[in-house]
Amino acid sequence: QVQLVESGGGSVQAGGPLTLSCSASVNIQSINCMGWFRQAPGKEREVVAAIYTDGGSTVYPDSVKGRFTISQDTAKNTVYLQTNSLKPEDTGIYYCAAARRCPHFDYYGQGTQVTVSS
């Protein structure tokens, strides 16, 4: 069982940055990939970033490419999501996730709210 705990959410004005953190209860190098998802009100949950823990390759959808950066600190078993140039449509609950085999994510954290005001 993998436990994931997110932190760093909050309210920010459009154009601002915000960094989210995700602490894992296991060695993240034992996990194939880690990811960040978000769920906006009334919408389905969507992936916004993923990182392969072995090698650090990253994947982003076009909607956040160039604005979001996922990174990992294997010594701390922590994954980060650096967000920049935030838009109101980035508002939602952000979830950290772990996949034993990408792209099938098996574990999710409880989520952290991000609210972007215009």
Coordinates of C-alpha atoms in Angstrom, one line a residue:
Q1 CA 0.0 0.0 0.0
V2 CA 1.3 3.4 -1.0
Q3 CA 0.2 6.5 0.9
L4 CA 0.5 9.9 -0.7
V5 CA 0.1 13.2 1.1
E6 CA -0.2 16.5 -0.9
S7 CA 0.5 19.9 0.4
G8 CA 0.9 23.4 -1.0
G9 CA -2.5 24.2 -2.4
G10 CA -4.2 27.5 -1.9
S11 CA -5.5 30.6 -3.5
V12 CA -3.5 32.6 -6.0
Q13 CA -4.2 35.3 -8.6
A14 CA -4.0 34.6 -12.3
G15 CA -0.5 34.7 -13.6
G16 CA 1.0 33.6 -10.3
P17 CA 3.0 30.6 -9.3
L18 CA 2.3 27.8 -6.9
T19 CA 4.2 24.7 -5.9
L20 CA 2.6 21.5 -4.8
S21 CA 4.4 18.8 -2.9
C22 CA 3.6 15.1 -2.6
S23 CA 5.2 12.9 0.1
A24 CA 5.1 9.2 -0.5
S25 CA 5.2 6.5 2.2
V26 CA 7.5 4.3 0.1
N27 CA 10.7 4.7 -1.9
I28 CA 9.4 6.3 -5.0
Q29 CA 12.1 4.6 -7.0
S30 CA 10.1 1.4 -6.4
I31 CA 7.2 3.0 -8.3
N32 CA 7.2 3.1 -12.1
C33 CA 5.9 6.7 -12.3
M34 CA 4.3 9.4 -10.3
G35 CA 1.8 11.9 -11.5
W36 CA -0.4 14.8 -10.7
F37 CA -4.1 15.0 -11.6
R38 CA -6.6 17.7 -11.2
Q39 CA -10.4 17.7 -11.1
A40 CA -12.3 20.9 -11.8
P41 CA -15.9 21.4 -10.6
G42 CA -18.2 19.4 -12.8
K43 CA -15.4 17.8 -14.8
E44 CA -13.6 14.5 -14.9
R45 CA -10.2 14.1 -13.3
E46 CA -7.4 14.6 -15.8
V47 CA -3.7 14.1 -15.6
V48 CA -1.5 17.3 -15.7
A49 CA 1.9 15.8 -15.3
A50 CA 3.7 12.5 -14.9
I51 CA 7.3 11.5 -14.3
Y52 CA 9.0 8.2 -14.7
T53 CA 11.0 7.8 -11.5
D54 CA 13.8 5.8 -13.3
G55 CA 15.4 8.4 -15.4
G56 CA 13.1 11.4 -14.8
S57 CA 11.3 11.5 -18.1
T58 CA 8.3 13.7 -17.9
V59 CA 4.9 14.0 -19.8
Y60 CA 2.5 16.9 -19.9
P61 CA -0.8 17.5 -21.8
D62 CA -0.8 20.5 -24.1
S63 CA -3.0 22.5 -21.7
V64 CA -0.2 22.9 -19.2
K65 CA 3.0 22.3 -21.3
G66 CA 5.4 25.1 -20.7
R67 CA 3.7 26.3 -17.5
F68 CA 3.8 23.2 -15.2
T69 CA 6.9 21.3 -14.2
I70 CA 7.0 18.0 -12.3
S71 CA 10.1 17.0 -10.5
Q72 CA 11.2 14.4 -7.9
D73 CA 13.5 14.2 -4.9
T74 CA 14.2 10.6 -4.5
A75 CA 16.1 11.1 -1.2
K76 CA 12.9 12.6 0.3
N77 CA 10.5 10.4 -1.6
T78 CA 8.7 13.5 -2.7
V79 CA 7.4 14.7 -6.0
Y80 CA 6.7 18.4 -6.8
L81 CA 4.5 20.2 -9.2
Q82 CA 5.7 23.7 -10.0
T83 CA 3.0 25.7 -11.6
N84 CA 3.5 29.1 -13.3
S85 CA 1.3 31.5 -15.3
L86 CA -1.8 30.1 -13.6
K87 CA -5.2 30.6 -15.2
P88 CA -8.6 30.5 -13.7
E89 CA -9.3 27.3 -15.6
D90 CA -6.5 25.7 -13.6
T91 CA -8.7 25.8 -10.6
G92 CA -9.5 22.4 -9.1
I93 CA -8.5 19.7 -6.6
Y94 CA -5.0 18.5 -7.4
Y95 CA -4.2 14.9 -6.6
C96 CA -0.9 13.1 -6.4
A97 CA -0.8 9.6 -7.9
A98 CA 1.5 6.6 -8.1
A99 CA 1.5 3.9 -10.8
R100 CA 3.1 0.5 -10.4
R101 CA 3.0 0.5 -14.2
C102 CA 2.3 3.7 -16.2
P103 CA -0.1 4.8 -17.3
H104 CA -2.3 2.9 -14.9
F105 CA -2.3 4.8 -11.6
D106 CA -3.1 2.7 -8.6
Y107 CA -2.8 5.1 -5.7
Y108 CA -4.1 8.6 -5.1
G109 CA -3.7 11.1 -2.3
Q110 CA -6.5 13.0 -0.7
G111 CA -6.1 16.0 -2.9
T112 CA -5.3 19.7 -2.3
Q113 CA -7.4 22.6 -3.5
V114 CA -6.0 25.2 -5.9
T115 CA -8.1 28.2 -6.7
V116 CA -7.0 30.8 -9.3
S117 CA -8.8 34.1 -9.3
S118 CA -8.9 36.5 -12.2

